[in-house]
Amino acid sequence: PVFYKQKRITKDGKEFYMYKFRTMVVGADKELNQIRDKNEADGLLFKIKKDPRITRVGRIIRRSSIDEIPQIINVLKGELSLIGPRPPLPEEVKKYKKWHGKRLNVKQGITGLWQVTGRSELGFEEGIKLDLYYIQNWSIGMDIKILLKTIPAVLSRRGAY
């Protein structure tokens, strides 16, 4: 299959299926427990720079963030915004501290302040703080800045894997 859908959480804890181009082998979700000890991210995130589940083509697609393009469908369906905190996995939300949950007070987005500030290079707590800063200081001007910063962030591939 070309597309992959994954259950995510958006505003007010509502579940939806987020679309992406498939970049991993079929059944990759089932292999997660076997490689969980190789996690390179902190907090509730799971990231491995050389994740063995990612296909050769998938690695290229991820580095260029092309895998995110199908999320435009989620925007058109009203499930995502262009700009906002990234939608977390249900398993992550179950482990949230109370203050982490404040990021679910707004519709989640394809790109956000966390993503244009450092993506995977930032720690979980630091990223959540950026999401909350965005929510508390939201303006159309901030959204425009984030959208404009998304282009160089994607092109530089910094923190993308």
PDB file of C-alpha atoms in Angstrom:
ATOM      1  CA  PRO A   1       0.000   0.000   0.000  1.00  0.00           C
ATOM      2  CA  VAL A   2       1.124   3.528  -0.819  1.00  0.00           C
ATOM      3  CA  PHE A   3      -0.795   5.197   2.005  1.00  0.00           C
ATOM      4  CA  TYR A   4      -0.576   4.619   5.718  1.00  0.00           C
ATOM      5  CA  LYS A   5      -3.127   5.750   8.267  1.00  0.00           C
ATOM      6  CA  GLN A   6      -2.464   6.023  11.949  1.00  0.00           C
ATOM      7  CA  LYS A   7      -4.782   6.841  14.832  1.00  0.00           C
ATOM      8  CA  ARG A   8      -3.906  10.242  16.311  1.00  0.00           C
ATOM      9  CA  ILE A   9      -5.418  12.691  18.778  1.00  0.00           C
ATOM     10  CA  THR A  10      -6.527  16.253  18.010  1.00  0.00           C
ATOM     11  CA  LYS A  11      -8.426  19.024  19.804  1.00  0.00           C
ATOM     12  CA  ASP A  12     -10.292  18.009  22.957  1.00  0.00           C
ATOM     13  CA  GLY A  13      -8.907  14.450  22.766  1.00  0.00           C
ATOM     14  CA  LYS A  14     -10.823  13.537  19.606  1.00  0.00           C
ATOM     15  CA  GLU A  15      -9.389  10.570  17.694  1.00  0.00           C
ATOM     16  CA  PHE A  16      -8.910  10.584  13.923  1.00  0.00           C
ATOM     17  CA  TYR A  17      -6.857   8.744  11.321  1.00  0.00           C
ATOM     18  CA  MET A  18      -3.911  10.760  10.029  1.00  0.00           C
ATOM     19  CA  TYR A  19      -2.749   9.954   6.503  1.00  0.00           C
ATOM     20  CA  LYS A  20       0.844   9.666   5.307  1.00  0.00           C
ATOM     21  CA  PHE A  21       2.718   8.043   2.489  1.00  0.00           C
ATOM     22  CA  ARG A  22       3.915   4.669   3.764  1.00  0.00           C
ATOM     23  CA  THR A  23       7.647   4.776   4.502  1.00  0.00           C
ATOM     24  CA  MET A  24       8.009   1.617   6.576  1.00  0.00           C
ATOM     25  CA  VAL A  25       7.678  -2.061   5.881  1.00  0.00           C
ATOM     26  CA  VAL A  26       4.171  -3.484   6.198  1.00  0.00           C
ATOM     27  CA  GLY A  27       3.598  -4.542   9.810  1.00  0.00           C
ATOM     28  CA  ALA A  28       6.142  -2.080  11.233  1.00  0.00           C
ATOM     29  CA  ASP A  29       3.840  -1.243  14.155  1.00  0.00           C
ATOM     30  CA  LYS A  30       4.045  -4.851  15.319  1.00  0.00           C
ATOM     31  CA  GLU A  31       7.871  -4.714  15.309  1.00  0.00           C
ATOM     32  CA  LEU A  32       8.023  -1.663  17.585  1.00  0.00           C
ATOM     33  CA  ASN A  33       8.353  -3.599  20.853  1.00  0.00           C
ATOM     34  CA  GLN A  34      11.373  -5.484  19.469  1.00  0.00           C
ATOM     35  CA  ILE A  35      13.316  -2.241  18.896  1.00  0.00           C
ATOM     36  CA  ARG A  36      11.952  -0.025  21.690  1.00  0.00           C
ATOM     37  CA  ASP A  37      15.285  -0.279  23.568  1.00  0.00           C
ATOM     38  CA  LYS A  38      17.009   1.531  20.659  1.00  0.00           C
ATOM     39  CA  ASN A  39      14.990   4.739  21.190  1.00  0.00           C
ATOM     40  CA  GLU A  40      17.095   7.890  20.685  1.00  0.00           C
ATOM     41  CA  ALA A  41      14.406  10.381  21.726  1.00  0.00           C
ATOM     42  CA  ASP A  42      13.530  11.445  25.234  1.00  0.00           C
ATOM     43  CA  GLY A  43      10.221  11.650  27.016  1.00  0.00           C
ATOM     44  CA  LEU A  44       7.284   9.983  25.330  1.00  0.00           C
ATOM     45  CA  LEU A  45       8.634  10.175  21.779  1.00  0.00           C
ATOM     46  CA  PHE A  46      10.104   7.225  19.895  1.00  0.00           C
ATOM     47  CA  LYS A  47      12.738   8.001  17.240  1.00  0.00           C
ATOM     48  CA  ILE A  48      15.635   6.037  15.781  1.00  0.00           C
ATOM     49  CA  LYS A  49      17.821   7.699  13.152  1.00  0.00           C
ATOM     50  CA  LYS A  50      18.450   4.389  11.386  1.00  0.00           C
ATOM     51  CA  ASP A  51      15.127   2.705  12.089  1.00  0.00           C
ATOM     52  CA  PRO A  52      15.355  -0.752  10.450  1.00  0.00           C
ATOM     53  CA  ARG A  53      11.620  -0.659   9.637  1.00  0.00           C
ATOM     54  CA  ILE A  54      12.019   2.256   7.196  1.00  0.00           C
ATOM     55  CA  THR A  55      12.384   1.259   3.542  1.00  0.00           C
ATOM     56  CA  ARG A  56      15.134   2.683   1.317  1.00  0.00           C
ATOM     57  CA  VAL A  57      12.641   4.853  -0.576  1.00  0.00           C
ATOM     58  CA  GLY A  58      10.904   5.661   2.708  1.00  0.00           C
ATOM     59  CA  ARG A  59      14.116   7.142   4.102  1.00  0.00           C
ATOM     60  CA  ILE A  60      14.309   9.591   1.171  1.00  0.00           C
ATOM     61  CA  ILE A  61      10.622  10.450   1.460  1.00  0.00           C
ATOM     62  CA  ARG A  62      10.954  11.119   5.206  1.00  0.00           C
ATOM     63  CA  ARG A  63      14.102  13.235   4.917  1.00  0.00           C
ATOM     64  CA  SER A  64      12.261  15.513   2.487  1.00  0.00           C
ATOM     65  CA  SER A  65       9.002  15.385   4.534  1.00  0.00           C
ATOM     66  CA  ILE A  66       7.084  14.297   1.424  1.00  0.00           C
ATOM     67  CA  ASP A  67       5.415  11.626   3.576  1.00  0.00           C
ATOM     68  CA  GLU A  68       3.386  14.393   5.254  1.00  0.00           C
ATOM     69  CA  ILE A  69       1.662  15.604   2.044  1.00  0.00           C
ATOM     70  CA  PRO A  70      -1.409  13.329   2.386  1.00  0.00           C
ATOM     71  CA  GLN A  71      -2.255  15.188   5.605  1.00  0.00           C
ATOM     72  CA  ILE A  72      -3.759  17.865   3.356  1.00  0.00           C
ATOM     73  CA  ILE A  73      -6.682  15.388   3.189  1.00  0.00           C
ATOM     74  CA  ASN A  74      -6.985  15.660   6.985  1.00  0.00           C
ATOM     75  CA  VAL A  75      -6.984  19.469   6.694  1.00  0.00           C
ATOM     76  CA  LEU A  76      -9.730  19.363   4.054  1.00  0.00           C
ATOM     77  CA  LYS A  77     -11.765  17.020   6.292  1.00  0.00           C
ATOM     78  CA  GLY A  78     -11.417  19.510   9.173  1.00  0.00           C
ATOM     79  CA  GLU A  79      -9.393  17.096  11.337  1.00  0.00           C
ATOM     80  CA  LEU A  80      -6.113  19.028  11.175  1.00  0.00           C
ATOM     81  CA  SER A  81      -5.039  22.614  10.744  1.00  0.00           C
ATOM     82  CA  LEU A  82      -2.090  23.638   8.567  1.00  0.00           C
ATOM     83  CA  ILE A  83      -0.393  25.159  11.635  1.00  0.00           C
ATOM     84  CA  GLY A  84      -0.588  23.832  15.180  1.00  0.00           C
ATOM     85  CA  PRO A  85       0.961  21.304  17.528  1.00  0.00           C
ATOM     86  CA  ARG A  86       1.574  17.925  15.870  1.00  0.00           C
ATOM     87  CA  PRO A  87      -1.093  15.332  16.690  1.00  0.00           C
ATOM     88  CA  PRO A  88       0.152  12.810  19.251  1.00  0.00           C
ATOM     89  CA  LEU A  89      -0.448   9.076  19.345  1.00  0.00           C
ATOM     90  CA  PRO A  90      -3.143   7.834  21.767  1.00  0.00           C
ATOM     91  CA  GLU A  91      -0.443   5.923  23.730  1.00  0.00           C
ATOM     92  CA  GLU A  92       1.491   9.173  24.257  1.00  0.00           C
ATOM     93  CA  VAL A  93      -1.572  11.048  25.511  1.00  0.00           C
ATOM     94  CA  LYS A  94      -2.239   8.322  28.103  1.00  0.00           C
ATOM     95  CA  LYS A  95       1.208   9.076  29.589  1.00  0.00           C
ATOM     96  CA  TYR A  96       0.876  12.880  29.518  1.00  0.00           C
ATOM     97  CA  LYS A  97       1.411  14.924  32.633  1.00  0.00           C
ATOM     98  CA  LYS A  98      -1.537  17.216  33.279  1.00  0.00           C
ATOM     99  CA  TRP A  99       0.202  20.271  31.751  1.00  0.00           C
ATOM    100  CA  HIS A 100       1.086  18.335  28.566  1.00  0.00           C
ATOM    101  CA  GLY A 101      -2.633  17.926  27.853  1.00  0.00           C
ATOM    102  CA  LYS A 102      -3.026  21.685  27.358  1.00  0.00           C
ATOM    103  CA  ARG A 103      -1.602  21.228  23.866  1.00  0.00           C
ATOM    104  CA  LEU A 104      -4.857  19.436  22.992  1.00  0.00           C
ATOM    105  CA  ASN A 105      -6.868  22.631  23.591  1.00  0.00           C
ATOM    106  CA  VAL A 106      -6.425  23.525  19.913  1.00  0.00           C
ATOM    107  CA  LYS A 107      -6.728  21.679  16.625  1.00  0.00           C
ATOM    108  CA  GLN A 108      -3.460  19.934  15.832  1.00  0.00           C
ATOM    109  CA  GLY A 109      -1.513  20.807  12.676  1.00  0.00           C
ATOM    110  CA  ILE A 110       0.810  19.617   9.935  1.00  0.00           C
ATOM    111  CA  THR A 111       3.562  22.015  10.994  1.00  0.00           C
ATOM    112  CA  GLY A 112       4.115  24.056  14.101  1.00  0.00           C
ATOM    113  CA  LEU A 113       6.526  26.055  16.213  1.00  0.00           C
ATOM    114  CA  TRP A 114       8.178  22.870  17.546  1.00  0.00           C
ATOM    115  CA  GLN A 115       8.805  21.607  13.998  1.00  0.00           C
ATOM    116  CA  VAL A 116      10.340  24.827  12.659  1.00  0.00           C
ATOM    117  CA  THR A 117      12.437  25.314  15.800  1.00  0.00           C
ATOM    118  CA  GLY A 118      14.236  21.994  15.722  1.00  0.00           C
ATOM    119  CA  ARG A 119      11.984  19.006  15.044  1.00  0.00           C
ATOM    120  CA  SER A 120      13.557  15.795  16.343  1.00  0.00           C
ATOM    121  CA  GLU A 121      16.601  17.644  17.681  1.00  0.00           C
ATOM    122  CA  LEU A 122      14.507  19.015  20.555  1.00  0.00           C
ATOM    123  CA  GLY A 123      13.533  17.070  23.635  1.00  0.00           C
ATOM    124  CA  PHE A 124       9.923  16.194  24.398  1.00  0.00           C
ATOM    125  CA  GLU A 125       9.464  18.686  27.263  1.00  0.00           C
ATOM    126  CA  GLU A 126      11.080  21.477  25.231  1.00  0.00           C
ATOM    127  CA  GLY A 127       8.774  20.740  22.303  1.00  0.00           C
ATOM    128  CA  ILE A 128       5.676  20.726  24.513  1.00  0.00           C
ATOM    129  CA  LYS A 129       6.716  24.108  25.936  1.00  0.00           C
ATOM    130  CA  LEU A 130       6.973  25.475  22.380  1.00  0.00           C
ATOM    131  CA  ASP A 131       3.501  24.115  21.591  1.00  0.00           C
ATOM    132  CA  LEU A 132       2.088  25.816  24.687  1.00  0.00           C
ATOM    133  CA  TYR A 133       3.874  29.068  23.834  1.00  0.00           C
ATOM    134  CA  TYR A 134       2.254  28.904  20.390  1.00  0.00           C
ATOM    135  CA  ILE A 135      -1.202  28.336  21.887  1.00  0.00           C
ATOM    136  CA  GLN A 136      -0.864  31.157  24.423  1.00  0.00           C
ATOM    137  CA  ASN A 137       0.569  33.646  21.918  1.00  0.00           C
ATOM    138  CA  TRP A 138      -1.290  32.663  18.758  1.00  0.00           C
ATOM    139  CA  SER A 139      -1.738  35.239  16.028  1.00  0.00           C
ATOM    140  CA  ILE A 140      -2.164  35.206  12.269  1.00  0.00           C
ATOM    141  CA  GLY A 141       1.298  36.773  12.086  1.00  0.00           C
ATOM    142  CA  MET A 142       2.796  33.874  14.050  1.00  0.00           C
ATOM    143  CA  ASP A 143       1.079  31.361  11.751  1.00  0.00           C
ATOM    144  CA  ILE A 144       2.499  33.147   8.697  1.00  0.00           C
ATOM    145  CA  LYS A 145       6.011  33.119  10.237  1.00  0.00           C
ATOM    146  CA  ILE A 146       5.727  29.399  11.012  1.00  0.00           C
ATOM    147  CA  LEU A 147       4.473  28.651   7.505  1.00  0.00           C
ATOM    148  CA  LEU A 148       7.365  30.623   5.978  1.00  0.00           C
ATOM    149  CA  LYS A 149       9.896  28.927   8.295  1.00  0.00           C
ATOM    150  CA  THR A 150       8.518  25.501   7.345  1.00  0.00           C
ATOM    151  CA  ILE A 151       9.954  25.768   3.825  1.00  0.00           C
ATOM    152  CA  PRO A 152      13.615  26.189   4.911  1.00  0.00           C
ATOM    153  CA  ALA A 153      13.105  23.679   7.757  1.00  0.00           C
ATOM    154  CA  VAL A 154      11.972  21.060   5.239  1.00  0.00           C
ATOM    155  CA  LEU A 155      14.650  21.947   2.679  1.00  0.00           C
ATOM    156  CA  SER A 156      17.452  21.860   5.278  1.00  0.00           C
ATOM    157  CA  ARG A 157      16.197  18.454   6.490  1.00  0.00           C
ATOM    158  CA  ARG A 158      17.440  19.422   9.962  1.00  0.00           C
ATOM    159  CA  GLY A 159      15.994  17.042  12.540  1.00  0.00           C
ATOM    160  CA  ALA A 160      14.153  14.984   9.902  1.00  0.00           C
ATOM    161  CA  TYR A 161      14.507  11.213  10.094  1.00  0.00           C
TER     162      TYR A 161
END
